[in-house]
Amino acid sequence: MAILRLHVVPNAKVDSVVGIHSGAIKIKLRAPAVEGKANAALVRFVAEHFKLPRSSIVLQRGHASRDKLVRIVGLNQEDLQRSLLKNRSELRAIR
């Protein structure tokens, strides 16, 4: 199990990992921050990248904030962070 600190920016042009923001991985999402759409898009984005079922991705904290803690069951924390940052150019436009 891994826990990631994420900083999410809604209403972006494309879904992508853009780097680090205050020690958290910064992710831009096209979804708006209304009625949980950005949270759902975040879970979908992370699940598709790691080829995991959405049920493996749990938004643990930050439902109404840009700063979030996400728990991912099935992978370790170091591998998750390394993969997100290493492949950020490949993560663009995941729908």
PDB file of C-alpha atoms in Angstrom, residues 2-6 17 19-20 22-27 46 49-50 68-70 72 75-88 91:
ATOM      1  CA  ALA A   2       1.178   3.509  -0.801  1.00  0.00           C
ATOM      2  CA  ILE A   3       0.040   6.964   0.198  1.00  0.00           C
ATOM      3  CA  LEU A   4       0.685   9.854  -2.162  1.00  0.00           C
ATOM      4  CA  ARG A   5       0.479  13.557  -1.445  1.00  0.00           C
ATOM      5  CA  LEU A   6      -1.047  15.228  -4.468  1.00  0.00           C
ATOM      6  CA  VAL A  17       1.468  15.265 -14.097  1.00  0.00           C
ATOM      7  CA  GLY A  19       5.944  18.194 -11.310  1.00  0.00           C
ATOM      8  CA  ILE A  20       6.245  18.935  -7.605  1.00  0.00           C
ATOM      9  CA  SER A  22       5.296  21.979  -1.887  1.00  0.00           C
ATOM     10  CA  GLY A  23       6.449  18.373  -1.613  1.00  0.00           C
ATOM     11  CA  ALA A  24       3.375  16.942  -3.349  1.00  0.00           C
ATOM     12  CA  ILE A  25       3.031  15.642  -6.886  1.00  0.00           C
ATOM     13  CA  LYS A  26       1.182  18.254  -8.929  1.00  0.00           C
ATOM     14  CA  ILE A  27      -1.497  16.937 -11.270  1.00  0.00           C
ATOM     15  CA  VAL A  46      -4.325   7.394 -11.243  1.00  0.00           C
ATOM     16  CA  HIS A  49      -1.903   5.120 -15.254  1.00  0.00           C
ATOM     17  CA  PHE A  50      -1.056   2.259 -12.922  1.00  0.00           C
ATOM     18  CA  LYS A  68      -5.056  15.455  -1.229  1.00  0.00           C
ATOM     19  CA  LEU A  69      -3.843  12.192   0.253  1.00  0.00           C
ATOM     20  CA  VAL A  70      -4.524   9.196  -1.955  1.00  0.00           C
ATOM     21  CA  ILE A  72      -3.187   3.083  -3.469  1.00  0.00           C
ATOM     22  CA  LEU A  75       1.941  -0.978  -5.221  1.00  0.00           C
ATOM     23  CA  ASN A  76       4.622   0.483  -2.970  1.00  0.00           C
ATOM     24  CA  GLN A  77       5.092   4.215  -2.483  1.00  0.00           C
ATOM     25  CA  GLU A  78       8.532   4.653  -4.053  1.00  0.00           C
ATOM     26  CA  ASP A  79       7.533   2.910  -7.282  1.00  0.00           C
ATOM     27  CA  LEU A  80       4.394   5.021  -7.559  1.00  0.00           C
ATOM     28  CA  GLN A  81       6.150   8.360  -7.123  1.00  0.00           C
ATOM     29  CA  ARG A  82       9.008   7.442  -9.435  1.00  0.00           C
ATOM     30  CA  SER A  83       6.643   6.314 -12.164  1.00  0.00           C
ATOM     31  CA  LEU A  84       4.433   9.421 -11.962  1.00  0.00           C
ATOM     32  CA  LEU A  85       7.347  11.819 -12.213  1.00  0.00           C
ATOM     33  CA  LYS A  86       9.423   9.839 -14.727  1.00  0.00           C
ATOM     34  CA  ASN A  87       6.592   9.392 -17.210  1.00  0.00           C
ATOM     35  CA  ARG A  88       4.818  12.709 -16.830  1.00  0.00           C
ATOM     36  CA  LEU A  91       0.550  10.840 -19.006  1.00  0.00           C
TER      37      LEU A  91
END
